[in-house]
Short mmCIF file of N, CA, C and O in Angstrom, two decimals:
data_model
loop_
_atom_site.label_atom_id
_atom_site.label_comp_id
_atom_site.label_asym_id
_atom_site.label_seq_id
_atom_site.Cartn_x
_atom_site.Cartn_y
_atom_site.Cartn_z
N UNK A 27 -24.46 -87.51 59.28
CA UNK A 27 -25.83 -87.55 59.41
C UNK A 27 -26.31 -88.83 58.33
O UNK A 27 -27.89 -89.72 58.41
N UNK A 28 -25.89 -88.23 56.90
CA UNK A 28 -26.32 -89.53 56.23
C UNK A 28 -26.14 -91.03 56.03
O UNK A 28 -26.93 -92.09 55.64
N UNK A 29 -25.08 -91.61 57.28
CA UNK A 29 -24.08 -92.70 57.24
C UNK A 29 -25.58 -92.78 58.69
O UNK A 29 -25.88 -94.09 58.83
N UNK A 30 -25.77 -92.22 59.17
CA UNK A 30 -27.06 -91.95 60.48
C UNK A 30 -27.76 -92.72 59.93
O UNK A 30 -29.08 -93.56 60.13
N UNK A 31 -29.21 -91.45 59.01
CA UNK A 31 -29.71 -91.92 58.03
C UNK A 31 -29.88 -93.52 57.55
O UNK A 31 -31.37 -94.69 57.17
N UNK A 32 -29.24 -93.75 56.94
CA UNK A 32 -28.62 -94.88 56.09
C UNK A 32 -28.41 -96.37 57.10
O UNK A 32 -29.06 -96.95 57.22
N UNK A 33 -27.99 -96.17 58.23
CA UNK A 33 -27.91 -97.44 59.06
C UNK A 33 -29.68 -97.53 59.47
O UNK A 33 -30.14 -98.35 59.65
N UNK A 34 -30.12 -96.49 59.95
CA UNK A 34 -31.39 -96.06 60.29
C UNK A 34 -32.86 -97.13 59.12
O UNK A 34 -33.29 -97.82 59.64
N UNK A 35 -32.34 -97.26 58.08
CA UNK A 35 -33.01 -96.81 57.14
C UNK A 35 -32.88 -98.52 56.59
O UNK A 35 -33.53 -99.55 57.09
N UNK A 36 -31.77 -99.50 56.93
CA UNK A 36 -31.52 -100.39 56.79
C UNK A 36 -31.44 -101.53 57.96
O UNK A 36 -32.71 -102.13 58.10
N UNK A 37 -32.13 -100.86 59.16
CA UNK A 37 -32.36 -101.95 60.40
C UNK A 37 -33.92 -101.69 59.77
O UNK A 37 -34.64 -103.06 60.75
N UNK A 38 -34.86 -100.73 59.82
CA UNK A 38 -36.06 -100.55 60.08
C UNK A 38 -36.19 -101.72 58.01
O UNK A 38 -37.12 -102.33 58.22
N UNK A 39 -35.58 -101.62 57.35
CA UNK A 39 -35.40 -102.46 56.06
C UNK A 39 -35.74 -104.22 56.77
O UNK A 39 -36.45 -105.15 56.77
N UNK A 40 -35.28 -104.16 57.42
CA UNK A 40 -34.50 -105.75 58.37
C UNK A 40 -35.39 -105.85 59.21
O UNK A 40 -35.74 -107.33 59.24
N UNK A 41 -35.86 -105.30 59.39
CA UNK A 41 -37.45 -105.13 60.67
C UNK A 41 -38.82 -105.79 59.90
O UNK A 41 -39.17 -107.05 60.48
N UNK A 42 -38.82 -104.76 58.80
CA UNK A 42 -39.79 -104.84 57.81
C UNK A 42 -39.97 -106.47 57.33
O UNK A 42 -40.70 -107.39 57.32
N UNK A 43 -39.27 -107.27 56.78
CA UNK A 43 -38.47 -108.19 56.18
C UNK A 43 -38.93 -109.06 57.31
O UNK A 43 -38.50 -109.63 56.56
N UNK A 44 -38.43 -109.20 58.53
CA UNK A 44 -37.62 -110.79 58.99
C UNK A 44 -40.30 -110.90 59.88
O UNK A 44 -40.29 -112.05 59.91
N UNK A 45 -40.62 -109.46 59.95
CA UNK A 45 -41.89 -109.59 60.46
C UNK A 45 -42.58 -110.27 58.87
O UNK A 45 -43.70 -111.54 58.89
N UNK A 46 -42.54 -110.02 57.44
CA UNK A 46 -42.78 -110.55 56.70
C UNK A 46 -42.86 -112.27 56.37
O UNK A 46 -43.26 -112.89 55.92
N UNK A 47 -40.90 -112.39 56.90
CA UNK A 47 -41.15 -113.94 56.99
C UNK A 47 -41.50 -115.32 57.66
O UNK A 47 -41.92 -116.05 58.10
N UNK A 48 -42.46 -114.27 59.02
CA UNK A 48 -43.39 -114.95 60.30
C UNK A 48 -43.62 -115.77 59.48
O UNK A 48 -45.25 -115.64 59.00
N UNK A 49 -44.39 -117.97 59.73
CA UNK A 49 -45.33 -118.53 59.63
C UNK A 49 -45.15 -119.78 60.15
O UNK A 49 -44.56 -119.09 61.29
N UNK A 50 -46.39 -119.85 60.16
CA UNK A 50 -46.28 -120.97 61.61
C UNK A 50 -46.62 -122.58 60.02
O UNK A 50 -47.55 -122.19 59.68
N UNK A 51 -45.74 -123.55 60.08
CA UNK A 51 -46.30 -124.93 59.37
C UNK A 51 -46.12 -126.20 60.82
O UNK A 51 -45.80 -125.93 61.17
N UNK A 52 -47.22 -126.54 60.06
CA UNK A 52 -47.63 -128.30 60.06
C UNK A 52 -47.96 -129.17 59.71
O UNK A 52 -48.63 -129.05 58.13
N UNK A 53 -47.68 -130.21 60.31
CA UNK A 53 -47.82 -131.54 59.06
C UNK A 53 -48.96 -132.27 59.63
O UNK A 53 -49.86 -132.20 60.50
N UNK A 54 -50.57 -132.08 58.73
CA UNK A 54 -51.00 -132.99 59.53
C UNK A 54 -51.68 -133.80 58.77
O UNK A 54 -51.09 -134.61 57.28
N UNK A 55 -52.91 -134.91 58.79
CA UNK A 55 -53.54 -136.84 58.23
C UNK A 55 -55.21 -136.47 58.19
O UNK A 55 -55.22 -136.22 59.86
N UNK A 56 -55.46 -135.63 57.39
CA UNK A 56 -57.04 -135.32 57.09
C UNK A 56 -57.88 -137.16 57.41
O UNK A 56 -57.49 -137.69 55.16
N UNK A 57 -57.93 -137.41 57.71
CA UNK A 57 -58.55 -139.07 57.94
C UNK A 57 -59.81 -138.35 57.60
O UNK A 57 -60.85 -140.09 56.81
N UNK A 58 -60.24 -137.93 57.37
CA UNK A 58 -62.44 -137.37 56.64
C UNK A 58 -61.32 -137.57 54.64
O UNK A 58 -60.56 -137.05 54.67
N UNK A 59 -62.69 -137.95 54.37
CA UNK A 59 -62.56 -137.73 52.80
C UNK A 59 -63.61 -136.41 52.28
O UNK A 59 -64.32 -136.51 51.47
N UNK A 60 -62.99 -135.90 52.76
CA UNK A 60 -64.04 -134.28 52.55
C UNK A 60 -62.74 -132.89 53.08
O UNK A 60 -61.86 -132.96 53.75
N UNK A 61 -62.52 -131.66 52.17
CA UNK A 61 -61.99 -131.22 52.46
C UNK A 61 -62.66 -130.13 53.22
O UNK A 61 -63.47 -129.89 53.30
N UNK A 62 -61.25 -128.83 53.90
CA UNK A 62 -61.50 -128.99 55.47
C UNK A 62 -61.03 -126.97 55.20
O UNK A 62 -60.06 -127.02 54.58
N UNK A 63 -61.43 -126.21 54.64
CA UNK A 63 -61.55 -125.00 55.13
C UNK A 63 -61.80 -124.67 56.43
O UNK A 63 -62.87 -123.12 56.74
N UNK A 64 -61.06 -123.21 57.15
CA UNK A 64 -61.33 -123.21 58.41
C UNK A 64 -60.19 -121.48 58.73
O UNK A 64 -59.60 -121.53 57.80
N UNK A 65 -61.26 -121.08 59.41
CA UNK A 65 -60.15 -119.50 59.52
C UNK A 65 -58.95 -119.49 61.33
O UNK A 65 -59.79 -120.78 61.68
N UNK A 66 -57.94 -118.85 59.98
CA UNK A 66 -56.61 -118.73 61.79
C UNK A 66 -56.60 -117.74 61.88
O UNK A 66 -56.56 -117.16 60.78
N UNK A 67 -56.29 -117.28 62.76
CA UNK A 67 -56.44 -115.82 63.28
C UNK A 67 -54.26 -115.77 63.95
O UNK A 67 -55.02 -116.81 65.46
N UNK A 68 -53.43 -115.04 63.04
CA UNK A 68 -52.41 -114.96 63.55
C UNK A 68 -51.98 -114.20 63.31
O UNK A 68 -51.78 -112.68 63.61
N UNK A 69 -51.17 -113.09 64.76
CA UNK A 69 -51.27 -111.65 65.88
C UNK A 69 -52.59 -112.18 65.27
O UNK A 69 -52.20 -110.10 65.01
N UNK A 70 -53.77 -111.51 65.39
CA UNK A 70 -54.06 -110.37 65.34
C UNK A 70 -55.37 -110.27 64.16
O UNK A 70 -56.22 -109.79 63.62
N UNK A 71 -54.71 -111.51 63.17
CA UNK A 71 -54.88 -110.68 61.60
C UNK A 71 -55.79 -112.57 61.33
O UNK A 71 -55.10 -113.42 61.21
N UNK A 72 -56.24 -112.10 60.52
CA UNK A 72 -57.94 -113.95 60.09
C UNK A 72 -57.15 -114.04 58.49
O UNK A 72 -56.10 -113.20 57.37
N UNK A 73 -56.37 -115.01 58.60
CA UNK A 73 -56.50 -115.45 56.55
C UNK A 73 -56.95 -117.21 56.81
O UNK A 73 -57.83 -117.41 57.92
N UNK A 74 -57.25 -118.12 55.84
CA UNK A 74 -57.65 -119.48 56.26
C UNK A 74 -57.00 -120.09 55.64
O UNK A 74 -55.57 -119.76 55.46
N UNK A 75 -57.15 -121.46 56.08
CA UNK A 75 -56.36 -121.96 55.83
C UNK A 75 -56.82 -123.14 55.18
O UNK A 75 -58.83 -123.96 55.86
N UNK A 76 -56.24 -124.32 54.29
CA UNK A 76 -57.11 -125.32 53.66
C UNK A 76 -56.35 -127.04 54.13
O UNK A 76 -55.03 -126.53 54.25
N UNK A 77 -57.02 -128.01 54.67
CA UNK A 77 -56.54 -128.87 54.68
C UNK A 77 -57.17 -129.48 53.80
O UNK A 77 -58.60 -129.80 53.18
N UNK A 78 -56.68 -130.54 52.40
CA UNK A 78 -56.95 -131.97 51.86
C UNK A 78 -57.97 -133.30 52.90
O UNK A 78 -56.91 -133.30 53.26
N UNK A 79 -58.66 -133.33 51.46
CA UNK A 79 -58.89 -134.58 51.85
C UNK A 79 -57.79 -136.19 52.39
O UNK A 79 -57.16 -135.40 50.89
N UNK A 80 -58.31 -136.83 52.78
CA UNK A 80 -57.48 -138.10 53.15
C UNK A 80 -55.99 -138.15 52.00
O UNK A 80 -55.79 -138.53 51.19
N UNK A 81 -55.54 -137.02 52.87
CA UNK A 81 -53.98 -137.18 52.77
C UNK A 81 -52.68 -136.73 53.98
O UNK A 81 -54.02 -136.33 55.06
N UNK A 82 -51.83 -136.78 53.93
CA UNK A 82 -50.72 -136.27 54.48
C UNK A 82 -49.87 -135.28 54.16
O UNK A 82 -50.31 -135.64 52.88
N UNK A 83 -50.20 -134.04 54.60
CA UNK A 83 -49.54 -132.53 53.66
C UNK A 83 -49.04 -132.62 55.01
O UNK A 83 -49.14 -132.46 56.13
N UNK A 84 -47.76 -130.83 54.73
CA UNK A 84 -48.36 -130.10 55.89
C UNK A 84 -48.46 -128.49 55.69
O UNK A 84 -48.68 -128.27 53.64
N UNK A 85 -48.23 -127.57 56.04
CA UNK A 85 -50.37 -126.98 55.69
C UNK A 85 -48.74 -125.29 56.48
O UNK A 85 -48.70 -125.71 57.08
N UNK A 86 -48.93 -124.65 55.78
CA UNK A 86 -47.84 -123.35 56.65
C UNK A 86 -48.51 -122.07 56.28
O UNK A 86 -49.75 -122.05 54.84
N UNK A 87 -49.29 -121.05 57.81
CA UNK A 87 -50.05 -120.26 57.79
C UNK A 87 -49.17 -119.23 57.77
O UNK A 87 -48.44 -119.09 59.29
N UNK A 88 -49.50 -117.77 57.58
CA UNK A 88 -48.62 -116.90 56.79
C UNK A 88 -48.53 -116.50 58.41
O UNK A 88 -49.93 -115.53 58.33
N UNK A 89 -48.21 -115.84 59.23
CA UNK A 89 -48.81 -115.61 60.51
C UNK A 89 -47.57 -115.08 61.25
O UNK A 89 -47.02 -116.47 61.53
N UNK A 90 -47.71 -114.60 62.68
CA UNK A 90 -46.58 -115.21 63.96
C UNK A 90 -47.97 -115.63 64.71
O UNK A 90 -48.09 -115.58 64.39
N UNK A 91 -46.75 -116.35 64.99
CA UNK A 91 -47.58 -117.48 66.02
C UNK A 91 -47.28 -117.03 67.37
O UNK A 91 -46.91 -115.86 67.71
N UNK A 92 -49.12 -117.10 68.02
CA UNK A 92 -49.55 -117.95 68.21
C UNK A 92 -50.68 -118.31 66.87
O UNK A 92 -50.58 -117.35 66.92
N UNK A 93 -51.00 -119.08 66.90
CA UNK A 93 -51.86 -119.21 65.63
C UNK A 93 -53.56 -120.13 65.95
O UNK A 93 -52.91 -120.96 67.11
N UNK A 94 -54.29 -119.38 65.98
CA UNK A 94 -55.62 -120.14 66.50
C UNK A 94 -55.89 -120.43 65.69
O UNK A 94 -56.85 -119.39 64.85
N UNK A 95 -56.82 -122.20 64.89
CA UNK A 95 -57.38 -122.11 63.70
C UNK A 95 -59.74 -122.22 65.02
O UNK A 95 -59.17 -122.95 65.38
N UNK A 96 -60.23 -121.47 64.07
CA UNK A 96 -61.75 -122.01 64.45
C UNK A 96 -63.29 -122.98 63.47
O UNK A 96 -62.16 -122.86 62.76
N UNK A 97 -62.24 -123.43 64.37
CA UNK A 97 -63.20 -124.92 64.06
C UNK A 97 -64.70 -125.08 64.66
O UNK A 97 -64.94 -124.77 66.33
N UNK A 98 -66.06 -126.09 63.74
CA UNK A 98 -67.38 -125.88 64.16
C UNK A 98 -66.82 -126.72 65.61
O UNK A 98 -67.53 -127.19 66.98
N UNK A 99 -65.90 -127.31 66.14
CA UNK A 99 -65.35 -127.78 67.22
C UNK A 99 -64.66 -128.01 68.47
O UNK A 99 -64.50 -128.19 69.07
N UNK A 100 -64.30 -126.11 67.50
CA UNK A 100 -63.48 -125.77 68.79
C UNK A 100 -62.51 -125.34 68.26
O UNK A 100 -62.32 -125.55 67.45
N UNK A 101 -61.67 -124.45 69.42
CA UNK A 101 -60.33 -123.63 68.59
C UNK A 101 -59.28 -124.83 69.16
O UNK A 101 -59.83 -124.68 70.24
N UNK A 102 -58.34 -124.40 68.70
CA UNK A 102 -57.23 -124.94 68.40
C UNK A 102 -55.73 -124.40 68.84
O UNK A 102 -55.63 -123.43 66.82
N UNK A 103 -55.31 -123.72 69.22
CA UNK A 103 -54.32 -123.42 68.32
C UNK A 103 -52.55 -123.91 68.32
O UNK A 103 -52.23 -124.71 69.34
N UNK A 104 -51.75 -123.23 68.04
CA UNK A 104 -50.88 -123.49 67.24
C UNK A 104 -49.54 -122.92 67.30
O UNK A 104 -49.34 -121.93 66.57
N UNK A 105 -48.66 -123.33 67.10
CA UNK A 105 -47.24 -122.56 67.64
C UNK A 105 -46.79 -122.89 65.63
O UNK A 105 -45.25 -121.90 66.14
N UNK A 106 -46.19 -124.09 65.71
CA UNK A 106 -45.52 -124.89 64.90
C UNK A 106 -45.04 -125.47 65.03
O UNK A 106 -44.33 -126.26 66.98
N UNK A 107 -44.56 -126.66 63.72
CA UNK A 107 -44.01 -127.83 63.64
C UNK A 107 -45.29 -128.46 64.36
O UNK A 107 -44.92 -130.01 64.85
N UNK A 108 -46.32 -129.02 65.06
CA UNK A 108 -47.39 -130.01 65.37
C UNK A 108 -47.22 -130.54 64.27
O UNK A 108 -47.49 -130.23 63.00
N UNK A 109 -47.82 -132.35 65.05
CA UNK A 109 -48.30 -132.80 63.94
C UNK A 109 -49.94 -133.29 64.07
O UNK A 109 -50.33 -133.21 65.61
N UNK A 110 -50.65 -132.58 63.08
CA UNK A 110 -52.65 -132.63 63.19
C UNK A 110 -52.81 -133.37 63.45
O UNK A 110 -52.60 -135.05 61.64
N UNK A 111 -54.17 -134.65 63.72
CA UNK A 111 -54.97 -135.22 63.47
C UNK A 111 -56.11 -135.10 63.39
O UNK A 111 -56.92 -134.14 63.70
N UNK A 112 -56.39 -135.00 61.70
CA UNK A 112 -58.21 -134.49 60.97
C UNK A 112 -59.14 -135.91 61.92
O UNK A 112 -58.84 -136.96 60.43
N UNK A 113 -59.83 -135.58 62.04
CA UNK A 113 -61.00 -137.03 61.76
C UNK A 113 -62.05 -136.59 62.45
O UNK A 113 -62.54 -135.93 63.77
N UNK A 114 -63.56 -136.69 62.36
CA UNK A 114 -64.67 -136.99 62.40
C UNK A 114 -64.54 -134.80 62.35
O UNK A 114 -66.22 -134.07 62.49
N UNK A 115 -63.59 -134.11 61.61
CA UNK A 115 -64.08 -132.31 61.51
C UNK A 115 -63.41 -132.51 62.63
O UNK A 115 -63.85 -131.10 62.92
N UNK A 116 -62.58 -132.67 63.83
CA UNK A 116 -62.21 -132.45 64.71
C UNK A 116 -59.93 -131.68 64.51
O UNK A 116 -59.59 -133.61 63.77
N UNK A 117 -59.60 -131.51 65.18
CA UNK A 117 -58.25 -131.34 65.26
C UNK A 117 -57.69 -131.81 66.52
O UNK A 117 -58.11 -130.87 67.79
N UNK A 118 -56.77 -132.54 65.93
CA UNK A 118 -56.33 -133.31 67.11
C UNK A 118 -54.59 -132.94 67.53
O UNK A 118 -54.26 -133.71 66.39
N UNK A 119 -54.38 -132.35 68.21
CA UNK A 119 -52.38 -132.41 68.36
C UNK A 119 -51.96 -133.11 68.91
O UNK A 119 -52.38 -134.11 69.36
N UNK A 120 -51.27 -133.88 67.84
CA UNK A 120 -50.65 -135.37 68.60
C UNK A 120 -49.10 -134.38 69.70
O UNK A 120 -48.94 -133.84 69.54
#
């Protein structure tokens, strides 16, 4: 009985920890001379994501893919690994 309880506890812990590692990482080039912070929704959870001005960098959004970034120019769906180009306040997936 104790062995089954220990195994169940171990499995539950592994499942919980794997969800904690879920994230979407993308590389971007922001051609604009302003920072952008937009809302991202990943698996129903809202968070914010920021893109620095005039730079190439990577950003990681916590949550399971797909993630939807809500911008003034429309929504962009990301699964992870994409290269983004930001110009004129719009995200273009390359």
